[in-house]
Short mmCIF file of C-alpha atoms and ligand atoms in Angstrom, two decimals:
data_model
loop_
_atom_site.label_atom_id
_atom_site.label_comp_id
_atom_site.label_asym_id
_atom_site.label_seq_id
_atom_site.Cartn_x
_atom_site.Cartn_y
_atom_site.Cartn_z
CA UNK Q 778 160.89 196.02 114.46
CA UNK Q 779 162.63 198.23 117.23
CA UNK Q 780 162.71 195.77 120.15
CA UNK Q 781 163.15 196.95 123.59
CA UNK Q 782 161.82 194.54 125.54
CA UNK Q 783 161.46 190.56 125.17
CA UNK Q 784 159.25 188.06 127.48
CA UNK Q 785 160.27 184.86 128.53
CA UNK Q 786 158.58 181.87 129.90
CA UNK Q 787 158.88 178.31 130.83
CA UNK Q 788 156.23 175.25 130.18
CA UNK Q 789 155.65 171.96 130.11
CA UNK Q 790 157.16 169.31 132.48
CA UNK Q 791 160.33 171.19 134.17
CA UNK Q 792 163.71 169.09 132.99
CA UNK Q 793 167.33 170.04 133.80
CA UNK Q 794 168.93 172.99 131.41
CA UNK Q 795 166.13 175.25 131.68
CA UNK Q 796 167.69 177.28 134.01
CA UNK Q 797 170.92 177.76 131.66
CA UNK Q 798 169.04 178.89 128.82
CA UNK Q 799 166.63 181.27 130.83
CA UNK Q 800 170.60 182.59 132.41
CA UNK Q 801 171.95 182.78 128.26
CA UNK Q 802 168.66 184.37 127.20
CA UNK Q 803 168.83 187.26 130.00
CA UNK Q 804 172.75 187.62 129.39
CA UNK Q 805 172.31 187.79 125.25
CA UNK Q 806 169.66 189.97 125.69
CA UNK Q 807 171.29 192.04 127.92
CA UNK Q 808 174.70 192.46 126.64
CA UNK Q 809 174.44 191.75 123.04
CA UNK Q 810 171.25 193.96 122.01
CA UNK Q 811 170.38 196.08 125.42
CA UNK Q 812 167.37 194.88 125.48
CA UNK Q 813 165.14 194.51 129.13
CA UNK Q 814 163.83 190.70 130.17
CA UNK Q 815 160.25 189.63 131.58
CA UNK Q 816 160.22 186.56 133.15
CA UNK Q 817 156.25 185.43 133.36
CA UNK Q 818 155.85 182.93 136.31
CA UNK Q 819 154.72 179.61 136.09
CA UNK Q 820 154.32 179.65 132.15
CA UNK Q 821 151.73 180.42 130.25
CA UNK Q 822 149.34 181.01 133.47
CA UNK Q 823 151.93 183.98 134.01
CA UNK Q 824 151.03 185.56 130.84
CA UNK Q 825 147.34 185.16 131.34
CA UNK Q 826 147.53 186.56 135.22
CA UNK Q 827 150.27 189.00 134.37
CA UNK Q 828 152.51 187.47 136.95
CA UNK Q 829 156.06 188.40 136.43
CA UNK Q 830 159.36 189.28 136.83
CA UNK Q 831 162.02 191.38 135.79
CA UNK Q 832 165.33 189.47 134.86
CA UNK Q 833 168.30 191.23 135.19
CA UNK Q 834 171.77 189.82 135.25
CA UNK Q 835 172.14 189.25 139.08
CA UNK Q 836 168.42 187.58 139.04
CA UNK Q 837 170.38 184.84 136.84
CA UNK Q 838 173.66 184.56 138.77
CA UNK Q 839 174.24 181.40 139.37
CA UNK Q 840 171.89 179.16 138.03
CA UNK Q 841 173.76 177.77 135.12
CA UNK Q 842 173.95 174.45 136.76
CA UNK Q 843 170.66 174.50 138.87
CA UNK Q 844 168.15 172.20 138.24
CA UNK Q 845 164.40 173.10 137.69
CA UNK Q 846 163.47 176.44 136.44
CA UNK Q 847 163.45 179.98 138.58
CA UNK Q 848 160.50 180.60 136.62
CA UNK Q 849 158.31 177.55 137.18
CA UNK Q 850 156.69 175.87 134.92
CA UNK Q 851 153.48 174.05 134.22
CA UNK Q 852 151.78 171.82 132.20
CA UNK Q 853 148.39 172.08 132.43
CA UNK Q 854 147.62 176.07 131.58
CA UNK Q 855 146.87 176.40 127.60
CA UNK Q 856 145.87 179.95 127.26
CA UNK Q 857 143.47 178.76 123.74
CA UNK Q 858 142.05 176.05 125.95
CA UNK Q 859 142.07 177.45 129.57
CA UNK Q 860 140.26 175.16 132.65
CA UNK Q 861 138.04 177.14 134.38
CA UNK Q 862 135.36 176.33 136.75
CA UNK Q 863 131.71 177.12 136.24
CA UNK Q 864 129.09 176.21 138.89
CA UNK Q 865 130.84 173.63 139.82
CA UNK Q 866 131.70 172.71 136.41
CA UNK Q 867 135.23 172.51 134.33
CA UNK Q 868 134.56 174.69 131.65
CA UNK Q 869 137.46 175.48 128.66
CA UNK Q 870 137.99 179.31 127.64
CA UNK Q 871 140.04 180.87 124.52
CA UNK Q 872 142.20 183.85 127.24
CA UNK Q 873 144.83 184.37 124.46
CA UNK Q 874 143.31 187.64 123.75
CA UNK Q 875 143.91 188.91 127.61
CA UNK Q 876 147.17 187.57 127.80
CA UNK Q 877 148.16 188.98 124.42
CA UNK Q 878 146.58 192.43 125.76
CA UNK Q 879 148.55 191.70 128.67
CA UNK Q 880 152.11 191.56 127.09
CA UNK Q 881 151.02 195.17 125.22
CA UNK Q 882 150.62 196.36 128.70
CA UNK Q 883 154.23 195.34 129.95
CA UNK Q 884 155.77 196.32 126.27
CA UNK Q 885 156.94 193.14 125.60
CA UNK Q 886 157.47 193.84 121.92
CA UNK Q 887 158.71 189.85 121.47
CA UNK Q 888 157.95 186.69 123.33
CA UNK Q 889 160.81 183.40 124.16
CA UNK Q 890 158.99 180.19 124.42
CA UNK Q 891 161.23 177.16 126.20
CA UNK Q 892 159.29 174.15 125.95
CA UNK Q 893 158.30 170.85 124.57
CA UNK Q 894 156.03 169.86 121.86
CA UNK Q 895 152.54 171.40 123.95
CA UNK Q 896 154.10 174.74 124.51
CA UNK Q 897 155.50 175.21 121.42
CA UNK Q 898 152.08 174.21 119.78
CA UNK Q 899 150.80 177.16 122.07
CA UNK Q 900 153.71 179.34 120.77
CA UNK Q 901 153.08 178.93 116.99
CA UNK Q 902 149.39 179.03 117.70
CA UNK Q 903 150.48 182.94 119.11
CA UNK Q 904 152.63 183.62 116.11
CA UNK Q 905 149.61 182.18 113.97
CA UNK Q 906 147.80 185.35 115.92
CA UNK Q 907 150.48 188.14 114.55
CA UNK Q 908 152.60 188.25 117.90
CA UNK Q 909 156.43 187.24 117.60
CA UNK Q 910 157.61 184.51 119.02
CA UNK Q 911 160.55 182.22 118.87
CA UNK Q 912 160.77 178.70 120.66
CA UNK Q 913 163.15 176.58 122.21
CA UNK Q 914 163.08 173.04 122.33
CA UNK Q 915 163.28 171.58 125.68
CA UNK Q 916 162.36 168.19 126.79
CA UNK Q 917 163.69 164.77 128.60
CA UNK Q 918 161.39 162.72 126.04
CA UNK Q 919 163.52 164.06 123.19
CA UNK Q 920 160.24 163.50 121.06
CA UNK Q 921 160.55 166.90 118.69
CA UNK Q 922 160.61 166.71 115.36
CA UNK Q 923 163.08 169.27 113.23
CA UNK Q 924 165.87 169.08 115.95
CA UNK Q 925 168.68 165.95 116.82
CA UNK Q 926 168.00 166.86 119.90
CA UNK Q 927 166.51 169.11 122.91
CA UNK Q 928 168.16 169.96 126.15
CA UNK Q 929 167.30 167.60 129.38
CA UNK Q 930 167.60 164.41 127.48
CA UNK Q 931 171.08 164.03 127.72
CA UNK Q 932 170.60 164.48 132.05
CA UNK Q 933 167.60 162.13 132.24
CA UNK Q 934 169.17 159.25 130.08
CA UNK Q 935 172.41 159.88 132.29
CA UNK Q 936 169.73 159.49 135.34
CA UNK Q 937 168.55 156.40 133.73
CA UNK Q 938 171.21 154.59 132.98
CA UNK Q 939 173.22 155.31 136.29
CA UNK Q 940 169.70 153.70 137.64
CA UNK Q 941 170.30 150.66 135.65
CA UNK Q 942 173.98 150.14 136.95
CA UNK Q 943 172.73 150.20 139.92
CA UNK Q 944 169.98 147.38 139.65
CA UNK Q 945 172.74 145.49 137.77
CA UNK Q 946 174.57 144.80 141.00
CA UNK Q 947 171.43 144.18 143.09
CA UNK Q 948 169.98 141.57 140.29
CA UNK Q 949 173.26 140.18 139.72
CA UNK Q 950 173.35 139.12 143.81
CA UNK Q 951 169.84 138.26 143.81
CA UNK Q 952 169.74 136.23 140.85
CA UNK Q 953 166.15 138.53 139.85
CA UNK Q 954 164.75 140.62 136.81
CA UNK Q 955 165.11 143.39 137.48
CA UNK Q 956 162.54 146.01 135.46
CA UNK Q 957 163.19 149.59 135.24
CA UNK Q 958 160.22 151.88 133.75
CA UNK Q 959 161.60 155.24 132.30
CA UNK Q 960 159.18 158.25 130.95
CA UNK Q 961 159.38 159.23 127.30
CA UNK Q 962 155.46 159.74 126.66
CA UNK Q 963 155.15 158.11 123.10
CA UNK Q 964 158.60 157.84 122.18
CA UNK Q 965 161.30 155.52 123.45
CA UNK Q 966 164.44 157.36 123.16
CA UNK Q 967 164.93 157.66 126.98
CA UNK Q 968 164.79 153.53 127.22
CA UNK Q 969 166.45 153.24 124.61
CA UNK Q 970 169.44 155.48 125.01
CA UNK Q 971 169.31 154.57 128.23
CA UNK Q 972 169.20 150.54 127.64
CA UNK Q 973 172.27 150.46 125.16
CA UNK Q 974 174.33 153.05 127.56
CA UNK Q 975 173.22 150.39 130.67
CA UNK Q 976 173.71 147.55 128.98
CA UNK Q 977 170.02 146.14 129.55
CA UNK Q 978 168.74 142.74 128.15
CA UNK Q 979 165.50 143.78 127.08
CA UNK Q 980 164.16 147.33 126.28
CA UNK Q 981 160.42 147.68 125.47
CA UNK Q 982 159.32 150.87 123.57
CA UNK Q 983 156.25 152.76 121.83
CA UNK Q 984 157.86 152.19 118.72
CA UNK Q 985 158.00 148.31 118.69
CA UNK Q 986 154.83 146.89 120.28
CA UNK Q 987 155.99 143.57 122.37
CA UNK Q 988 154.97 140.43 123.41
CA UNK Q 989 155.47 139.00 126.91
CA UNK Q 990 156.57 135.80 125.41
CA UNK Q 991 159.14 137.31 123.58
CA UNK Q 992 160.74 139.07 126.57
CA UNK Q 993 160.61 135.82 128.56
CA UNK Q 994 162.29 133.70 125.88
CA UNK Q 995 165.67 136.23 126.48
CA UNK Q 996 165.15 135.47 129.91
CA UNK Q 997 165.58 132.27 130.05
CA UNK Q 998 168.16 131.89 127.28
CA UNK Q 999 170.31 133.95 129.80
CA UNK Q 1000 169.43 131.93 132.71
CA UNK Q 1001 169.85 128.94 130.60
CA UNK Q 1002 173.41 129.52 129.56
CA UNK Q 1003 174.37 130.75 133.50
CA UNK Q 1004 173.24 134.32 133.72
CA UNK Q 1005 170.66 134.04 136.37
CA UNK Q 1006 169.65 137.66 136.25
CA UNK Q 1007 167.86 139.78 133.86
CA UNK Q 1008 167.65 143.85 133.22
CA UNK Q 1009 164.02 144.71 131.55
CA UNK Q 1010 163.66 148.85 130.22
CA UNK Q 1011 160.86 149.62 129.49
CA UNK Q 1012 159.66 153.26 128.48
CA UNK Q 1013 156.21 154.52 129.93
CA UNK Q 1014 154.29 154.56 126.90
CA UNK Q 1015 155.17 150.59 125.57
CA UNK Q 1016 152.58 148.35 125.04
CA UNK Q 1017 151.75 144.82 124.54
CA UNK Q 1018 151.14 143.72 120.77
CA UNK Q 1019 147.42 144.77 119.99
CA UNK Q 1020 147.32 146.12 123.53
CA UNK Q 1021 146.68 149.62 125.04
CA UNK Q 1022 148.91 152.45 126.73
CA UNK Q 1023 148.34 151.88 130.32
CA UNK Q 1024 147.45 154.92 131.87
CA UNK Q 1025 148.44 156.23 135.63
CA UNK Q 1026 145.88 159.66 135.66
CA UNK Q 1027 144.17 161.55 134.24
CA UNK Q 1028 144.84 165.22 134.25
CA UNK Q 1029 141.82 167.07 133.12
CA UNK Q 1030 143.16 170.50 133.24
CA UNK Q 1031 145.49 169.73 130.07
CA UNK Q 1032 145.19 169.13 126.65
CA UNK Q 1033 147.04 165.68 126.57
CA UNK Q 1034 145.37 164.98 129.67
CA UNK Q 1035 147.45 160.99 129.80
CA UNK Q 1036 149.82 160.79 131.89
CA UNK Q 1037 150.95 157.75 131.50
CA UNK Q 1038 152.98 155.46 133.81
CA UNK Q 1039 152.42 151.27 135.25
CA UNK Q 1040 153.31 149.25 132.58
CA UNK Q 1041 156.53 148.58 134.50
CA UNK Q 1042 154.56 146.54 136.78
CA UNK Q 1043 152.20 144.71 134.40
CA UNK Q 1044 154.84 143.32 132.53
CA UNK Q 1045 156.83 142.41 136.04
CA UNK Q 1046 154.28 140.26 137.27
CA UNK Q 1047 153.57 138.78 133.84
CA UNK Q 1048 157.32 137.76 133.72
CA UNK Q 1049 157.70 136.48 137.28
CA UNK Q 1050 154.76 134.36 135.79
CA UNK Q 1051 156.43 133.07 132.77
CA UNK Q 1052 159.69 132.62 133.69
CA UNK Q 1053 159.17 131.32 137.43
CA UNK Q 1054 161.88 133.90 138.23
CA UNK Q 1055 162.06 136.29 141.36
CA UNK Q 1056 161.35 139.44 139.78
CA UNK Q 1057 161.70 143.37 141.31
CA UNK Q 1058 159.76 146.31 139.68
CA UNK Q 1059 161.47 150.05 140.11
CA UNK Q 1060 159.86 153.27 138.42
CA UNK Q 1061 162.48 155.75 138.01
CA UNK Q 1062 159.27 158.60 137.68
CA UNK Q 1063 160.40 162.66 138.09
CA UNK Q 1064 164.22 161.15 139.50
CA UNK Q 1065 165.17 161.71 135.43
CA UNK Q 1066 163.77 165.09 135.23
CA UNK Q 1067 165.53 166.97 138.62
CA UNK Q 1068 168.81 167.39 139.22
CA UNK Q 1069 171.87 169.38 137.60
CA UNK Q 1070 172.17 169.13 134.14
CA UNK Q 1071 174.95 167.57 132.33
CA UNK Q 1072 178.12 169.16 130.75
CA UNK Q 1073 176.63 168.54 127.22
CA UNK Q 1074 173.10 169.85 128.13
CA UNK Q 1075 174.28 173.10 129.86
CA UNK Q 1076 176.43 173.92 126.94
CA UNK Q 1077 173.40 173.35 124.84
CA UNK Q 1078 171.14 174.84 126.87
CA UNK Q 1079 173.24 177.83 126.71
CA UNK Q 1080 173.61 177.98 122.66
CA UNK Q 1081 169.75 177.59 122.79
CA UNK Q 1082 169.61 180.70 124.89
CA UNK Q 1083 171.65 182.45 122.91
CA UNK Q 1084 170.02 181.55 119.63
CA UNK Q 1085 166.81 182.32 120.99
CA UNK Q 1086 167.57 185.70 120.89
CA UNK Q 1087 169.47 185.98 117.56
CA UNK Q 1088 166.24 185.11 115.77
CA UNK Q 1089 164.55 187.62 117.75
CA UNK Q 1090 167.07 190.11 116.80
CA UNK Q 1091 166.79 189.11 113.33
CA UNK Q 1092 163.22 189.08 113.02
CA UNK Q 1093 162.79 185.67 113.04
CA UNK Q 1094 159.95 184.91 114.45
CA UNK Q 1095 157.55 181.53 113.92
CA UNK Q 1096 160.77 179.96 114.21
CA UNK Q 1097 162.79 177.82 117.17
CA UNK Q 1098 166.36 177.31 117.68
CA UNK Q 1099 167.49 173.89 116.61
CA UNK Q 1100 170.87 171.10 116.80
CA UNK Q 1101 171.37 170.07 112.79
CA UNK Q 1102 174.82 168.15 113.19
CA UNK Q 1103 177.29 170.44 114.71
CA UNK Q 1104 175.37 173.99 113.78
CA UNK Q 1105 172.32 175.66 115.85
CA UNK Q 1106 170.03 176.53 113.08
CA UNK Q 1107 166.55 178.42 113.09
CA UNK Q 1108 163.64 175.77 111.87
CA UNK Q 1109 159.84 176.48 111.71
CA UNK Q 1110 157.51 176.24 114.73
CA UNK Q 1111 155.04 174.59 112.42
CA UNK Q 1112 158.06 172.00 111.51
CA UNK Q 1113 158.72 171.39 115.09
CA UNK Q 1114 155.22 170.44 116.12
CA UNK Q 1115 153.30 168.82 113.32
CA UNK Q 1116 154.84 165.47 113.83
CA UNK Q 1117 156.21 163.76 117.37
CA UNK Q 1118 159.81 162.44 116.80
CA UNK Q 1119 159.52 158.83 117.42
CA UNK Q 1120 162.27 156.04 117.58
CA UNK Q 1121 162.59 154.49 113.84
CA UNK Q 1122 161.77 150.69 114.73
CA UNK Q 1123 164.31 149.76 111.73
CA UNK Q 1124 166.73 152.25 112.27
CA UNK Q 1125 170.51 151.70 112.76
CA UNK Q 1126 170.00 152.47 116.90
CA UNK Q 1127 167.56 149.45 117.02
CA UNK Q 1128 169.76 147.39 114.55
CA UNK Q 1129 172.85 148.29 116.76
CA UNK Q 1130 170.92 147.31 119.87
CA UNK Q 1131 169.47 144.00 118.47
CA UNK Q 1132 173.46 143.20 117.03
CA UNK Q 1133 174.91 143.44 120.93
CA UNK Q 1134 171.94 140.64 121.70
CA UNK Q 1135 169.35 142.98 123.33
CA UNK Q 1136 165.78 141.89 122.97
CA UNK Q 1137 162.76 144.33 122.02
CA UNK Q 1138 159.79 141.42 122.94
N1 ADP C 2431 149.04 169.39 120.62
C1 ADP C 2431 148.83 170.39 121.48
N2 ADP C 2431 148.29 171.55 121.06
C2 ADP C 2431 148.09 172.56 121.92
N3 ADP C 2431 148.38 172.51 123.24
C3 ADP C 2431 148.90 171.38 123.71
C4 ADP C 2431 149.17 170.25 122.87
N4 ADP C 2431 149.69 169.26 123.63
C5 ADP C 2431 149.76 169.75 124.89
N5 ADP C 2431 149.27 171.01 124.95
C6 ADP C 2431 149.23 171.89 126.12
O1 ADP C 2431 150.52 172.50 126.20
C7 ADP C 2431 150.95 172.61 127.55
C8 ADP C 2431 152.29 171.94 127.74
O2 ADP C 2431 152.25 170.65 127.15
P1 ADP C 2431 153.12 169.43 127.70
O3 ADP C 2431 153.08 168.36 126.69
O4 ADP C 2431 152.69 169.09 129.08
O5 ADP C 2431 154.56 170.05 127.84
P2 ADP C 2431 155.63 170.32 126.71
O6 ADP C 2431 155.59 171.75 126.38
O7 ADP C 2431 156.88 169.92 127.40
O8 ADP C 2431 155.31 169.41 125.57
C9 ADP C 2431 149.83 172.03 128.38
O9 ADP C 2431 148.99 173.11 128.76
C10 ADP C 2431 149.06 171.15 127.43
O10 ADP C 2431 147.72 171.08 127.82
O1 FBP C 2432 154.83 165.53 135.75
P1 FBP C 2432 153.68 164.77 135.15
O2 FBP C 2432 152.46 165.59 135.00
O3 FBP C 2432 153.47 163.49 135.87
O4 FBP C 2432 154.09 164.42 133.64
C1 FBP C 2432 154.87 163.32 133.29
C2 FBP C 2432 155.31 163.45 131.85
O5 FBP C 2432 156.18 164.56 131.70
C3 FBP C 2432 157.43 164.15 131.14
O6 FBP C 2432 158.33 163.89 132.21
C4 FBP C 2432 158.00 165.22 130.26
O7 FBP C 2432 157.11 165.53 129.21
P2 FBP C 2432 157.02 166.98 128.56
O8 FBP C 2432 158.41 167.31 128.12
O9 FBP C 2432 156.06 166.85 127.42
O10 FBP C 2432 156.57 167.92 129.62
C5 FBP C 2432 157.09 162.83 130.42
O11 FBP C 2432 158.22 162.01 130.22
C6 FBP C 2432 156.07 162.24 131.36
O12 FBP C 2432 155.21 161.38 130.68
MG1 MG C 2433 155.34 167.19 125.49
#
């Protein structure tokens, strides 16, 4: 196909990197094949209200190191399941015909998709519908299947475990537990990245349901050999053994419409109760996902970028850029989203964890 023109948009929760990859996609697109960039606003809402921009090079001049995305973002608007209201009711609407009309109108011959598992779902959904797409995998929750890893996480478990220094001071002069609740969604890699780089005593994920009891008992072991202080992770989306995600709203608008968040104070209460200690609750919430990215995730933000438009160029489309080792590789939407990456509960990060003395409940 003779491509002239490419689209590119931003969804999902925003996380730090997205603005390097948007700069890499213009630049590679500019300089490599001569090709002209549409930025649609806000995600896939721009692409349904033909709201957009045109990216040249100076539109991207320095952003490699902002935070956030120029584009905005959103994660609510799903273009095969779009909220509308209808006397007063919310009513859902298939609109991917009018935004794929839409993109004909602009000749945007190929479309760049940066986002998480949602988007991308949307995206191969698209290429399911004939129109070419790539992806790029971006989230904090590092929860994507058929990559090691997406740009963001990198930032928000360097948020997160800066955090936890931090309460390790304040806990260590107040003789308290101190519990930090991290996002993730359904997967623990943020806590548990986070809890090994911090040096936590007890991290509580999806992936290895907990008991109270069990966190308490590390507790006062510490306590009981001197160590009045505790440091509790625990990742959003953890729950008590043959208990259930506790939920902070409900967002009707989207598709996953949990958003999940409070556990951090359930379980801070519960183990004030248990172990009689003074005990401090902090939720770290949208901290991890602002911000400059890191070294690491603006160099891989950029090789995403680039890549992105590679498999464009090579008529590559239904596919997403991906990290395999050391090598950026092109892998199958339908690979990327048919299964959430999760934390293997008996895998050698757990088994390293549990061998330094950390507790999982
Ligand atoms: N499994 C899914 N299939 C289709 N659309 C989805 C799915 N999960 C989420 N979505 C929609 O995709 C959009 C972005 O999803 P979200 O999970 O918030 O961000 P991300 O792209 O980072 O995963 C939202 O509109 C959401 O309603
Ligand atoms: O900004 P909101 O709507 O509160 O969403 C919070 C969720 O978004 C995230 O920060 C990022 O998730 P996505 O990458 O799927 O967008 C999750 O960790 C968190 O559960
Ligand atoms: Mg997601």
């Amino acid at each position: 196909m003779k491509i002239k023109r490419i689209g590119v948009l931003t969804g999902g929760g925003d996380c730090p990197g997205l603005n390097a990859v948007i700069r890499a996609v213009v630049k590679t697109a500019i300089r490599q094949y001569n090709y002209e960039v549409v930025g649609f606003i806000n995600g896939f809402a721009g692409m349904i209200k033909k709201e957009y921009r045109l990216l040249t090079e100076q539109e991207v001049s320095g952003i490699l190191h902002r935070g956030g995305t120029i584009l905005g973002t959103t994660n609510r608007d799903n273009p095969f399941r779009y909220a509308v209201k209808e006397n007063g009711e919310l009513v859902f609407k298939d609109v991917s015909e009018q935004a794929i009309a839409n993109l004909q109108e602009l000749g945007v011959d190929a479309l760049v998709v940066i986002g998480g598992d949602g988007s991308l779902a949307i995206a191969n959904e698209f290429y399911q519908k004939g129109l070419p797409v790539v992806g790029i995998p971006k989230t904090i929750d590092n929860d994507l299947s058929a990559t090691d890893t997406t740009f963001g996480f990198d930032t928000a478990l360097t948020t997160a475990s800066e955090a936890i220094d931090k309460l390790h001071t304040t806990a260590e002069s107040h003789h308290r537990v101190m519990v930090l609740e991290v996002m993730g969604r359904y997967a623990g890699w943020i806590a548990l990245h986070a809890g090994i780089a911090g040096g936590a005593d007890v991290i509580l994920i999806p992936e290895k349901p907990f008991t109270i009891e069990g966190a308490c008992a590390k507790i006062k072991e510490r306590a009981s050999k001197g160590k009045k202080f505790s440091i509790v992770v625990v990742a959003e989306g953890a729950t008590i053994k043959d208990g259930e995600l506790v939920v902070q709203r409900v967002v009707k608008e989207s598709h996953d419409s949990i958003r999940l968040g409070g556990i951090g104070n359930q379980i801070g209460e519960a183990i004030e109760a248990c172990t009689g200690m003074e005990t401090r609750v902090t939720v770290l919430g949208h901290l991890q996902r602002g911000g400059s990215p890191t070294a690491f995730d603006r160099i891989l933000s950029t090789r995403y970028g680039v890549g992105g438009v590679d498999l464009v160029a090579q008529d590559k489309f239904g596919q997403m850029v991906a990290l395999k080792g050391t090598d950026i590789v092109g892998v199958t939407l339908e690979s990327a989203v048919s299964q959430l990456k999760k934390v293997d509960p008996d895998g050698e990060l757990v088994h390293a964890a549990e061998s330094v003395g950390i507790c999982f409940g």
